[in-house]
Structure formats: C-alpha cells, structure tokens
Coordinates of C-alpha atoms in Angstrom, one line a residue:
M128 CA 19.2 -8.3 -6.1
A129 CA 16.7 -6.0 -4.5
L130 CA 13.0 -6.9 -4.2
P131 CA 10.4 -4.8 -6.1
I132 CA 8.4 -4.5 -2.8
D133 CA 9.0 -3.5 0.7
I134 CA 10.1 -6.4 2.9
E135 CA 7.8 -5.3 5.8
D136 CA 4.8 -5.5 3.4
L137 CA 5.7 -9.1 2.8
L138 CA 6.1 -9.9 6.5
K139 CA 2.7 -8.3 7.3
K140 CA 1.0 -9.6 4.1
C141 CA -0.1 -6.1 3.3
K142 CA -0.1 -5.9 -0.4
V143 CA 0.3 -9.5 -1.5
E144 CA -2.3 -12.2 -0.8
S145 CA -1.4 -14.6 2.0
D146 CA -1.4 -17.7 -0.3
R147 CA 1.4 -16.0 -2.4
I148 CA 3.6 -15.9 0.7
E149 CA 5.2 -18.8 2.5
F150 CA 7.2 -18.6 5.7
K151 CA 10.0 -21.1 6.5
K152 CA 11.7 -21.1 9.9
G153 CA 14.8 -22.8 8.4
W154 CA 16.3 -24.1 5.2
N155 CA 14.3 -27.1 4.1
P156 CA 15.1 -27.7 0.4
I157 CA 12.6 -30.6 -0.1
S158 CA 9.4 -28.6 0.8
I159 CA 10.8 -25.3 -0.4
Y160 CA 11.3 -26.7 -3.9
H161 CA 7.8 -28.1 -4.0
T162 CA 6.6 -24.5 -3.4
I163 CA 9.1 -23.0 -5.9
C164 CA 7.7 -25.4 -8.6
A165 CA 4.1 -24.6 -7.6
F166 CA 4.6 -20.8 -7.7
A167 CA 6.4 -21.1 -11.1
N168 CA 3.5 -23.1 -12.5
D169 CA 1.1 -20.3 -11.3
F170 CA -2.0 -22.5 -11.8
D171 CA -4.4 -19.6 -10.9
N172 CA -2.5 -16.9 -12.9
I173 CA -1.9 -14.7 -9.8
G174 CA 1.7 -13.8 -10.4
G175 CA 3.8 -16.4 -8.6
G176 CA 4.9 -15.8 -5.0
Y177 CA 7.5 -15.3 -2.3
I178 CA 9.2 -17.7 0.1
L179 CA 10.8 -16.1 3.2
V180 CA 13.4 -18.4 4.8
G181 CA 14.3 -17.6 8.4
V182 CA 10.8 -16.5 9.4
E183 CA 8.7 -18.6 11.6
E184 CA 4.9 -18.6 11.1
E185 CA 2.4 -18.2 14.0
N186 CA -1.3 -18.3 13.3
G187 CA -0.7 -17.4 9.6
I188 CA 1.5 -14.4 10.3
A189 CA 5.2 -13.8 10.8
K190 CA 6.4 -14.3 14.3
R191 CA 8.5 -11.3 15.5
P192 CA 11.3 -11.0 16.2
I193 CA 12.2 -13.3 13.3
T194 CA 14.3 -16.4 13.7
G195 CA 16.8 -15.4 11.0
I196 CA 19.5 -17.3 9.2
P197 CA 23.1 -17.3 10.5
T198 CA 25.4 -15.4 8.2
E199 CA 27.8 -18.2 7.9
Q200 CA 25.0 -20.4 6.4
L201 CA 23.9 -18.0 3.7
D202 CA 26.6 -18.8 1.2
A203 CA 26.1 -22.5 1.5
I204 CA 22.4 -22.2 1.0
Q205 CA 22.8 -20.1 -2.1
K206 CA 25.2 -22.7 -3.6
Q207 CA 22.6 -25.4 -3.0
I208 CA 19.9 -23.4 -4.7
L209 CA 22.0 -23.1 -7.8
Q210 CA 22.5 -26.8 -7.7
Y211 CA 18.8 -27.7 -7.1
N212 CA 17.6 -25.2 -9.8
Q213 CA 19.1 -27.6 -12.4
L214 CA 16.7 -30.3 -11.2
I215 CA 13.6 -28.4 -12.2
E216 CA 12.2 -29.5 -15.6
P217 CA 12.4 -27.4 -17.7
F218 CA 15.2 -25.3 -16.1
Y219 CA 13.9 -22.5 -13.8
A220 CA 15.8 -20.1 -11.6
P221 CA 14.0 -18.0 -8.9
R222 CA 15.4 -14.6 -7.8
L223 CA 17.1 -14.4 -4.5
S224 CA 17.5 -11.5 -2.1
I225 CA 19.1 -11.3 1.4
E226 CA 17.2 -8.9 3.6
E227 CA 17.9 -7.6 7.1
V228 CA 15.0 -7.8 9.4
D229 CA 15.0 -7.2 13.2
G230 CA 18.8 -7.1 13.0
L231 CA 19.0 -10.6 11.5
N232 CA 19.3 -11.9 7.9
I233 CA 16.6 -13.7 6.0
L234 CA 16.6 -15.2 2.5
V235 CA 13.7 -14.1 0.2
I236 CA 13.1 -16.4 -2.8
W237 CA 11.0 -14.5 -5.4
V238 CA 9.3 -16.9 -7.7
T239 CA 7.6 -15.3 -10.8
S240 CA 5.3 -17.1 -13.2
G241 CA 7.3 -19.2 -15.6
N242 CA 7.1 -18.8 -19.3
N243 CA 7.8 -22.5 -20.0
R244 CA 5.3 -24.1 -17.7
P245 CA 4.4 -26.8 -16.7
Y246 CA 7.4 -27.3 -14.4
A247 CA 8.2 -30.4 -12.5
A248 CA 10.5 -30.7 -9.5
P249 CA 11.8 -33.8 -7.7
Q250 CA 9.7 -35.2 -4.9
D251 CA 12.9 -35.1 -2.9
V252 CA 15.7 -32.9 -4.3
T253 CA 18.2 -34.5 -1.8
A254 CA 17.5 -38.1 -2.8
K255 CA 19.5 -40.2 -5.2
L256 CA 16.4 -41.3 -7.2
K257 CA 14.6 -38.1 -8.1
K258 CA 11.1 -38.6 -9.3
P259 CA 9.7 -35.5 -11.1
V260 CA 6.4 -34.2 -9.8
Y261 CA 4.2 -31.3 -11.0
Y262 CA 3.2 -29.1 -8.1
I263 CA 0.5 -26.4 -7.9
R264 CA -0.7 -24.1 -5.2
Y265 CA -4.0 -25.1 -3.5
G266 CA -4.9 -22.3 -1.1
S267 CA -1.8 -21.8 1.0
S268 CA -0.3 -25.3 0.3
S269 CA 1.7 -26.8 -2.5
I270 CA 0.2 -30.1 -3.7
E271 CA 0.9 -32.5 -6.5
A272 CA -1.2 -31.8 -9.7
K273 CA -3.1 -34.9 -10.7
G274 CA -6.0 -35.8 -13.0
E275 CA -8.0 -32.9 -14.3
M276 CA -5.7 -30.4 -12.6
L277 CA -2.7 -31.8 -14.4
D278 CA -4.5 -31.7 -17.7
Q279 CA -5.4 -28.0 -17.1
L280 CA -1.8 -27.2 -16.2
R281 CA -0.5 -28.8 -19.4
D282 CA -3.1 -26.9 -21.4
M283 CA -1.7 -23.6 -19.9
A284 CA 1.7 -24.2 -21.5
S285 CA 1.0 -21.9 -24.5
R286 CA -1.0 -19.4 -22.6
I287 CA 1.4 -16.7 -21.6
P288 CA -0.7 -13.6 -20.7
F289 CA -0.2 -10.7 -23.1
D290 CA 1.2 -8.3 -20.5
D291 CA 4.0 -10.8 -19.7
R292 CA 5.2 -11.2 -23.3
G293 CA 8.2 -9.4 -24.8
N294 CA 7.6 -6.8 -27.4
E295 CA 10.1 -5.9 -30.1
E296 CA 8.7 -2.4 -30.6
I297 CA 9.3 -1.3 -27.0
K298 CA 12.8 0.2 -26.5
L299 CA 14.6 1.2 -23.3
K300 CA 14.2 4.9 -24.2
D301 CA 10.4 4.4 -24.1
I302 CA 10.5 3.6 -20.4
S303 CA 10.2 6.7 -18.2
P304 CA 12.8 6.7 -15.3
L305 CA 10.5 9.2 -13.5
L306 CA 7.4 6.9 -13.6
L307 CA 9.6 3.9 -12.6
K308 CA 11.2 5.8 -9.7
D309 CA 7.8 7.1 -8.5
Y310 CA 6.4 3.5 -8.4
L311 CA 9.5 2.1 -6.6
V312 CA 9.2 4.8 -4.0
K313 CA 5.5 4.2 -3.4
V314 CA 5.9 0.5 -2.9
G315 CA 9.0 0.9 -0.7
S316 CA 11.4 -1.0 -2.9
R317 CA 15.2 -0.8 -2.2
L318 CA 15.5 -0.4 -6.0
A319 CA 14.4 3.2 -5.5
Q320 CA 17.8 3.9 -3.9
T321 CA 19.6 3.1 -7.2
E322 CA 21.8 6.1 -8.1
E323 CA 21.4 7.6 -11.5
L324 CA 18.4 5.4 -12.4
T325 CA 18.6 6.6 -16.0
D326 CA 22.1 5.0 -16.4
H327 CA 21.1 1.8 -14.7
L328 CA 17.6 1.4 -16.2
D329 CA 18.3 -1.9 -17.9
E330 CA 19.6 -3.4 -14.6
V331 CA 16.6 -2.3 -12.7
L332 CA 14.2 -3.7 -15.3
E333 CA 16.2 -7.0 -15.2
Q334 CA 15.8 -7.3 -11.5
M335 CA 12.1 -6.6 -11.8
E336 CA 11.6 -9.4 -14.3
L337 CA 10.6 -7.1 -17.1
F338 CA 12.8 -8.6 -19.8
D339 CA 12.0 -11.6 -21.9
G340 CA 14.0 -13.7 -24.3
P341 CA 17.7 -14.8 -24.4
K342 CA 20.5 -12.5 -23.4
E343 CA 21.5 -11.9 -27.0
K344 CA 18.0 -10.6 -27.8
R345 CA 16.3 -9.1 -24.7
L346 CA 12.8 -7.9 -25.2
I347 CA 11.0 -5.5 -22.8
K348 CA 7.7 -7.0 -21.6
N349 CA 4.4 -5.3 -22.5
V350 CA 3.6 -4.7 -18.8
A351 CA 6.7 -2.4 -18.5
A352 CA 5.2 -0.1 -21.2
M353 CA 1.7 -0.3 -19.5
M354 CA 3.1 0.8 -16.2
F355 CA 6.2 3.0 -17.0
C356 CA 5.7 4.5 -20.4
E357 CA 4.3 8.0 -20.8
H358 CA 2.7 7.1 -24.2
P359 CA 1.7 3.4 -24.1
E360 CA -0.9 4.1 -26.8
R361 CA 2.1 4.0 -29.3
F362 CA 2.2 0.2 -28.6
F363 CA -1.4 -0.5 -27.6
K364 CA -3.6 1.5 -29.9
T365 CA -6.4 3.5 -28.5
T366 CA -5.3 2.9 -24.9
Q367 CA -7.2 5.7 -23.3
V368 CA -10.2 6.6 -21.2
D369 CA -13.1 8.5 -22.8
I370 CA -15.6 10.3 -20.5
V371 CA -18.9 11.5 -21.9
V372 CA -21.7 13.1 -20.0
F373 CA -25.4 13.1 -21.0
P374 CA -27.2 15.6 -18.7
E375 CA -30.6 14.5 -19.9
G376 CA -29.8 10.8 -20.4
R377 CA -28.5 9.1 -23.5
E378 CA -31.9 7.8 -24.6
N379 CA -33.9 11.0 -23.8
N380 CA -31.5 13.4 -25.6
P381 CA -28.5 11.8 -27.2
D382 CA -27.6 15.1 -28.9
N383 CA -27.0 16.8 -25.6
M384 CA -23.6 15.6 -24.5
I385 CA -20.4 16.8 -22.9
E386 CA -17.1 15.1 -23.9
A387 CA -14.1 15.4 -21.5
P388 CA -10.6 15.4 -23.1
A389 CA -9.4 11.8 -23.6
I390 CA -7.3 10.6 -20.7
K391 CA -4.0 9.0 -21.8
G392 CA -0.8 7.8 -20.2
S393 CA 0.4 4.9 -18.1
V394 CA -2.2 2.7 -16.5
P395 CA -1.8 4.3 -13.0
I396 CA -2.0 7.8 -14.5
M397 CA -5.2 6.9 -16.4
I398 CA -6.7 5.5 -13.2
Q399 CA -5.7 8.6 -11.2
E400 CA -7.0 11.1 -13.7
A401 CA -10.3 9.3 -14.4
L402 CA -11.0 9.0 -10.7
G403 CA -10.0 12.6 -10.2
Y404 CA -12.5 13.8 -12.8
L405 CA -15.3 11.7 -11.2
R406 CA -14.4 12.9 -7.7
T407 CA -14.3 16.6 -8.7
N408 CA -17.1 16.8 -11.2
I409 CA -19.6 14.0 -10.4
I410 CA -19.5 12.7 -6.8
K411 CA -21.9 14.7 -4.5
K412 CA -22.6 14.3 -0.8
R413 CA -25.9 14.8 1.0
I414 CA -26.3 15.4 4.8
Q415 CA -29.9 15.1 5.7
K416 CA -31.1 16.2 9.2
I417 CA -33.7 13.9 10.7
P418 CA -36.5 15.6 12.8
N419 CA -36.2 14.8 16.5
D420 CA -32.9 13.0 16.0
E421 CA -29.4 14.3 16.7
K422 CA -27.9 12.1 14.0
A423 CA -27.9 13.1 10.3
V424 CA -28.1 10.7 7.4
T425 CA -25.1 11.0 5.0
C426 CA -25.0 9.5 1.5
Y427 CA -23.4 10.0 -1.8
N428 CA -24.8 9.9 -5.3
Y429 CA -22.0 7.5 -6.1
P430 CA -19.7 6.0 -3.4
Y431 CA -16.1 6.7 -4.4
A432 CA -14.9 3.3 -3.4
A433 CA -17.4 1.6 -5.8
L434 CA -16.3 3.8 -8.7
E435 CA -12.6 3.3 -7.9
E436 CA -13.0 -0.5 -8.1
A437 CA -15.0 -0.3 -11.4
V438 CA -12.4 2.0 -13.1
V439 CA -9.4 -0.1 -11.9
N440 CA -11.1 -3.3 -13.0
A441 CA -11.8 -1.8 -16.5
L442 CA -8.1 -1.0 -17.0
Y443 CA -6.8 -4.1 -15.2
H444 CA -8.8 -6.6 -17.2
R445 CA -8.9 -4.7 -20.5
D446 CA -7.6 -6.5 -23.6
Y447 CA -4.7 -4.2 -24.7
R448 CA -4.8 -5.7 -28.2
E449 CA -8.3 -4.2 -28.7
R450 CA -8.4 -0.8 -30.5
E451 CA -11.2 0.4 -28.3
P452 CA -11.0 2.9 -25.3
V453 CA -12.4 2.4 -21.9
E454 CA -15.6 4.5 -22.0
I455 CA -17.2 6.1 -18.9
C456 CA -20.7 7.3 -19.7
I457 CA -22.4 9.5 -17.1
E458 CA -26.2 9.9 -17.1
P459 CA -28.7 11.3 -14.6
H460 CA -29.5 7.9 -13.1
R461 CA -26.3 5.9 -13.6
I462 CA -22.6 5.7 -14.5
S463 CA -21.7 3.1 -17.1
I464 CA -18.2 1.8 -17.6
L465 CA -17.5 -0.1 -20.8
S466 CA -14.3 -2.0 -21.6
Y467 CA -13.1 -4.5 -24.2
S468 CA -13.0 -7.5 -24.3
G469 CA -15.4 -9.3 -22.0
P470 CA -15.0 -11.6 -19.0
D471 CA -13.2 -14.9 -19.3
R472 CA -15.2 -17.9 -20.5
T473 CA -14.5 -19.8 -17.3
I474 CA -17.1 -17.4 -15.8
S475 CA -20.7 -18.5 -16.4
M476 CA -23.4 -16.2 -17.8
D477 CA -25.5 -16.9 -14.7
A478 CA -22.6 -15.6 -12.5
I479 CA -22.4 -12.5 -14.8
K480 CA -26.1 -11.8 -14.6
E481 CA -26.1 -12.3 -10.8
A482 CA -23.2 -9.8 -10.5
T483 CA -22.1 -11.0 -7.1
T484 CA -18.7 -12.7 -7.6
L485 CA -16.8 -13.2 -10.9
R486 CA -14.2 -15.9 -10.2
A487 CA -12.0 -16.5 -13.2
R488 CA -9.6 -19.4 -13.7
R489 CA -7.3 -17.2 -15.9
Y490 CA -6.4 -13.5 -15.6
R491 CA -5.7 -11.6 -18.8
N492 CA -3.0 -9.3 -17.3
R493 CA -1.5 -11.1 -14.3
R494 CA 1.6 -9.0 -14.0
L495 CA -0.3 -5.7 -14.4
G496 CA -2.6 -6.9 -11.6
E497 CA 0.5 -7.6 -9.5
F498 CA 1.8 -4.1 -10.0
L499 CA -1.6 -2.5 -9.2
K500 CA -2.0 -4.6 -6.1
E501 CA 1.4 -3.4 -4.8
L502 CA 0.2 0.2 -5.3
G503 CA -3.0 -0.7 -3.3
L504 CA -5.3 -0.1 -6.3
T505 CA -6.7 -3.6 -6.5
E506 CA -6.8 -6.7 -4.3
G507 CA -7.3 -9.3 -7.1
R508 CA -8.8 -12.6 -6.1
A509 CA -12.2 -11.7 -7.7
T510 CA -12.9 -9.1 -4.9
G511 CA -13.7 -6.2 -7.2
I512 CA -17.4 -6.9 -7.9
P513 CA -18.2 -7.9 -4.2
T514 CA -16.5 -4.6 -3.1
I515 CA -18.6 -2.6 -5.5
Q516 CA -21.9 -4.2 -4.4
R517 CA -21.0 -3.9 -0.7
K518 CA -20.1 -0.2 -1.0
L519 CA -23.3 0.5 -2.9
A520 CA -25.3 -1.3 -0.2
E521 CA -23.6 0.6 2.6
N522 CA -24.5 3.9 0.8
G523 CA -28.2 2.8 0.4
S524 CA -27.8 2.6 -3.4
A525 CA -29.2 -0.1 -5.7
R526 CA -27.0 -3.0 -6.9
A527 CA -24.7 -2.6 -9.9
T528 CA -25.5 -4.7 -13.0
I529 CA -23.2 -6.3 -15.5
E530 CA -23.7 -7.0 -19.2
T531 CA -21.7 -8.9 -21.9
D532 CA -22.5 -10.8 -25.0
N533 CA -22.2 -14.5 -25.9
D534 CA -18.9 -13.8 -27.6
R535 CA -17.5 -12.1 -24.5
S536 CA -16.5 -9.1 -26.6
Y537 CA -17.2 -6.4 -24.0
F538 CA -17.7 -5.9 -20.3
L539 CA -20.3 -3.2 -19.2
I540 CA -21.0 -2.4 -15.6
D541 CA -23.8 0.1 -14.7
I542 CA -23.5 1.8 -11.3
P543 CA -26.9 3.4 -10.2
C544 CA -27.2 6.8 -8.7
H545 CA -28.6 6.9 -5.2
P546 CA -32.4 7.4 -5.4
S547 CA -32.4 10.4 -3.1
F548 CA -30.3 12.4 -5.5
L549 CA -32.8 11.7 -8.3
S550 CA -35.7 12.6 -6.1
W551 CA -34.3 15.9 -5.0
G552 CA -32.5 16.9 -8.2
E553 CA -29.0 17.2 -6.9
G554 CA -26.0 16.0 -8.8
F555 CA -27.7 15.8 -12.2
K556 CA -31.2 17.2 -12.8
V557 CA -33.6 14.6 -14.0
N558 CA -35.8 17.4 -15.1
E559 CA -36.8 20.9 -14.0
A560 CA -40.0 19.8 -12.2
I561 CA -38.2 17.6 -9.6
E562 CA -36.3 20.5 -8.2
S563 CA -39.4 22.1 -6.7
V564 CA -41.1 19.0 -5.4
D565 CA -41.9 19.3 -1.7
I566 CA -42.6 15.7 -0.6
K567 CA -44.9 16.7 2.2
A568 CA -46.9 19.1 0.0
F569 CA -46.9 16.4 -2.8
A570 CA -48.3 13.9 -0.3
E571 CA -51.1 16.2 0.8
R572 CA -52.1 17.1 -2.8
I573 CA -52.1 13.5 -4.1
S574 CA -53.9 12.0 -1.1
K575 CA -56.6 14.7 -1.2
S576 CA -57.1 14.4 -5.0
F577 CA -57.2 10.6 -4.9
P578 CA -58.3 9.5 -1.4
S579 CA -59.4 6.1 -2.6
H580 CA -55.9 5.2 -3.8
F581 CA -53.9 6.3 -0.7
Q582 CA -55.7 5.5 2.5
V583 CA -52.6 3.9 4.1
I584 CA -49.2 4.8 2.5
S585 CA -45.8 5.7 4.0
K586 CA -43.7 8.8 3.5
L587 CA -41.2 6.6 1.6
D588 CA -43.9 5.5 -0.8
F589 CA -44.9 9.1 -1.4
E590 CA -41.3 10.0 -2.1
R591 CA -41.0 7.2 -4.6
L592 CA -44.2 8.1 -6.3
A593 CA -43.0 11.7 -6.7
V594 CA -39.7 10.4 -8.2
C595 CA -41.5 8.2 -10.7
L596 CA -43.9 11.0 -11.6
A597 CA -41.1 13.5 -12.1
R598 CA -39.1 11.1 -14.2
C599 CA -42.0 11.1 -16.7
A600 CA -41.5 14.8 -17.6
S601 CA -40.2 13.4 -20.9
A602 CA -41.0 10.0 -22.4
T603 CA -39.3 7.5 -20.2
S604 CA -39.2 3.7 -20.1
A605 CA -40.5 1.7 -17.1
K606 CA -37.1 0.5 -16.3
Q607 CA -35.7 4.0 -16.0
I608 CA -38.7 5.2 -14.0
L609 CA -38.3 2.4 -11.4
N610 CA -34.5 2.4 -11.4
G611 CA -33.0 2.4 -7.9
I612 CA -36.1 1.2 -6.0
E613 CA -35.3 -2.0 -4.2
G614 CA -37.0 -4.6 -2.1
L615 CA -39.7 -5.7 -4.5
S616 CA -39.9 -7.7 -7.8
N617 CA -40.2 -5.8 -11.1
K618 CA -43.9 -6.8 -11.2
Q619 CA -44.6 -5.6 -7.7
L620 CA -42.8 -2.3 -8.4
R621 CA -45.0 -1.8 -11.5
N622 CA -48.2 -2.6 -9.5
K623 CA -47.3 -0.4 -6.5
Y624 CA -45.9 2.7 -8.3
L625 CA -46.4 2.7 -12.0
Q626 CA -50.0 1.3 -12.3
P627 CA -51.5 3.8 -9.8
L628 CA -50.1 6.7 -11.7
L629 CA -51.7 5.3 -14.9
D630 CA -55.0 4.7 -13.1
M631 CA -55.0 8.3 -11.8
E632 CA -54.3 9.5 -15.3
L633 CA -51.2 11.3 -14.1
I634 CA -49.1 9.6 -16.7
E635 CA -50.0 7.9 -20.0
M636 CA -48.4 5.5 -22.4
T637 CA -46.7 6.7 -25.6
I638 CA -48.0 3.6 -27.4
P639 CA -51.4 3.0 -25.8
D640 CA -52.6 0.5 -28.4
K641 CA -49.6 -1.8 -27.6
P642 CA -49.3 -1.8 -23.8
R643 CA -46.6 -4.5 -23.8
S644 CA -44.5 -3.1 -26.6
Q645 CA -40.7 -3.2 -25.8
N646 CA -40.5 0.4 -27.0
Q647 CA -43.2 1.5 -24.5
K648 CA -42.6 4.7 -22.6
Y649 CA -44.5 6.9 -20.2
V650 CA -45.0 10.6 -20.1
L651 CA -46.8 13.2 -17.8
T652 CA -50.4 14.1 -18.6
E653 CA -51.7 17.7 -17.9
K654 CA -53.1 16.4 -14.7
G655 CA -49.7 15.0 -13.7
K656 CA -48.0 18.3 -14.5
E657 CA -50.5 20.1 -12.3
I658 CA -49.8 17.7 -9.4
L659 CA -46.1 18.4 -9.7
S660 CA -46.4 22.1 -10.2

C-alpha cells in the first residue's frame, strides 16, 4: 500500500511530531512490537505513528544515506509480521509500505489508533512463554502502562473520537475525488498517482484508513466527509463559519452590523476562505517612520499568524455534533472567535484563564488534526495558544483572552487590535474624533490646560490618554477604554489614565450616583470634546 504522506517528510520529521516517528536500523521484532502496541493504544490521542525499519537514527534525525533492508529479507520480514500480528490482544494489523530511499528499500509500518484499545503485546514476541503487556508512548519511548496510566488506558476503551467513527449516512458518492486528489498532491502521497481516482476511490479510502466496520458492512468515517466532502453540512448540521462585523462595536451599536455570506464546504476550504476574508478585508499594516532613525516600525492591527491559529483551532476542536456555527465577530478593538463545544475537562479553569498553554489529555478530533497537520495548518501538541500569544507579543499587541463556562459548552477567544490602530483610527474607526488627533498638539493643549496634572509625562502616556479620551466619544466601559494597554495592573491603569480624565472633567460617568456599578460607562464632557477638537 502507498502511504498517505511523503516519505521524505517522515524522514525529516517535517509534518509529523518526532514522538510519532521511530527509526529502526534493522528488523528487531521485540522492540518494534512494543512500539506497534503503544501507537495502537494512542494514549495521548495524537493519531498513532510510523516505524521506519532500515533507517538509523543519529541525534534524533535520520542518518543519510539510509542503511536500508536487503531485498531478499523483505518477504521474510512481512511473513513474520503477519505471524506476530496474531499475538496482539485483541487482534491488530498495522499497514505496511515498502519505500525506496537513497536507492535502497525501507519498510514503513504505519500504526493508526486502534478502535478496540487497550491492546497488549507479548513482552517478547519470539519467546515460547509470551507474557502480554500493555504499552503506551511516553515521549519518544514505548513503556509498559502501570498503575494510574493503565487505569486511564482501560477507561479510554469506549472513547473513540467522533471523527474516527463510521457513519451510515455517508456514501462513496459523497466523497469528492477532486478534493481528495488535491489533498494527496499537497502532502506528496504516492496515492496521488492513482489512475482514474474516481474508479478506485474505495481502494484509496481503504488505504487511508477511512473505512470502519467489517468487510460486509463498510462504513466511511466521519473525518472523510469533513475533509473531502463538498457539503459536509449534510451530515454535520450547521457546519459553517459565520462572519459578522460591528463597525462601532457590538455594545455601542448592535444594530449596525455587516454579515458576510456563510462560509461552507470541507474543513480546509472553510479555513482557507475564512482566512482569505480576514486577510483581504480586515488585516492592515502600518509602517511608521521614526525621527532621526533610518529604521521604521512595522506592525499589523492583527498578525495573520495569530488569526490563522485561532481559526484553525476553532474548526479542528469544534464538536461536529453541535448545531452551531463557528462565529467570527469583528469589532473596532478586537476579533472574537466562538466555537462549540468548549475545552476538554482535563484542562483546568485556571489554565484557561491564564491563556498560556491548554494541554489536553484527549483530543476531540484526532484524525482531523492529523490531516490538518499534514497540510501544515496546525502543529498539535497544545501549541496553538502559545503561538497566538507569541505572535501578538512580537507584533506589540496585547495578549489574547479565553473564555468558557463551567459546563465547557463553548470556547471563545478574543484577539485584541494593536493599540496604535485604535489611536490613529486605521482599520476600523473607533469614532470620528480620533482621526484628527495630532498627538503632539494634543500633548501641548492638555499640558497647558492642566499643568498641575502633567509636569512629567512621556509621549507614550500622552498617546494613551488621547486614545482613552477618544474612546469615550460614546458611552464606553472602563474595560473597553483601557483595552490593549499593557504593563500595569487594572487598578494602576485606572489611576494613571482614567482617573486623571475624570479629575480634569474631560469625561464623566453615566451612572455618577453608583461609581462602582457593573454597568458603569464613561462619556466625553463638553470640555473633553473641546480638547479633542
């Protein structure tokens, strides 16, 4: 059979995590079957793995040229594999592929996640007395599962991820040969060379492990429709991406909205079109010249890489049994991406609030994630949120925040707009006043009008005050006013920027008799309007 991925990508560990690949210089059935058992048990729900026999490892990478397997040994090894497969309890058979690399042959053993786990393999498949042992992957090693790990492995027996289950409603005619061919070409699979793919569609799906059930009743797995069906919403209701824009903000003016046409199609198509909309209509770039400096400062209102991770994560981890779309809400100060359902319960609420790393024990759609990884759209391994935060920090933006409820029914991530775009009115206009604010002139006016307040203050502080003041052109909450300003606690931000504007009577409370009301907002006074004008 042909592999669903390019052999060079496996050798270089390009699109598959290193702990899902194991190199073996020669045929060693004892250790190889420990690894086959561990990959089949898929304790971390990452999609199994690959064993490359005939490839020596050097410092974690494949040593080139490869060692290879003599041609006369290949037939004997495959016969032994058929024999040793019978020793796995319950029965499990990995997929085999002979590949030519550097002019030599290697044997690739592709081990997918088993549907009947937990699996046990003999401690020594060549011994007369064969003691069955449960193996799992721990980093890049295959170890015996004991104690709590063994209990967790047994608990996973009935937890087959939804995307890896067979679906009676999906028929062969629902799978698009064009989408399948496009995918196979992109990942460099030899299956792309199949002649008349339409006539051999069932054979290709079989080789890609996309069938479930016995031979007399083969069911196409859900992930096949997610990836290669033009209308997966027929099987997974409301599978679409809705994009809505609130030019003045959802709270400030919920009646002023722009709805883009719903984005439907296979998961890669939805990702591509949603990101295309954001890249074309939303993302803006600023190049700011610095006086007496040859270099210019470049930033974006939203770094593309952060949005890409957020959109991919929403469609990767979405529960496809939920009849709710992925919703992208665009406001002047942020982009919010909402998906259903929420993060796995193995992730603590503290980790969610911290929004640094969300490391789950179970992945909802492990096979879908595997396909997206091979397309280079996601890395898995809980790297999505760290990537988003890193790209925002590199851009000079504030951190993204994550929200869910106690029932974990939804996942909401808010990605803030870069403060400079709010302060100068590019991208989306916070209000009309901000467009004409000259920071230097503003600094002169406010320092002359209120000399006792601003004896020593930086240009950055004047810019932030101007932003805060301009955001109050309509009634705005303190959280919205101070959004995107980092480096200080919430109390310090209020004391440094909000309270002085109140003291100078440039802004006023909308509920003055209840200063601490949760519905409290702030709005420009006549004096504040004059300062901005």
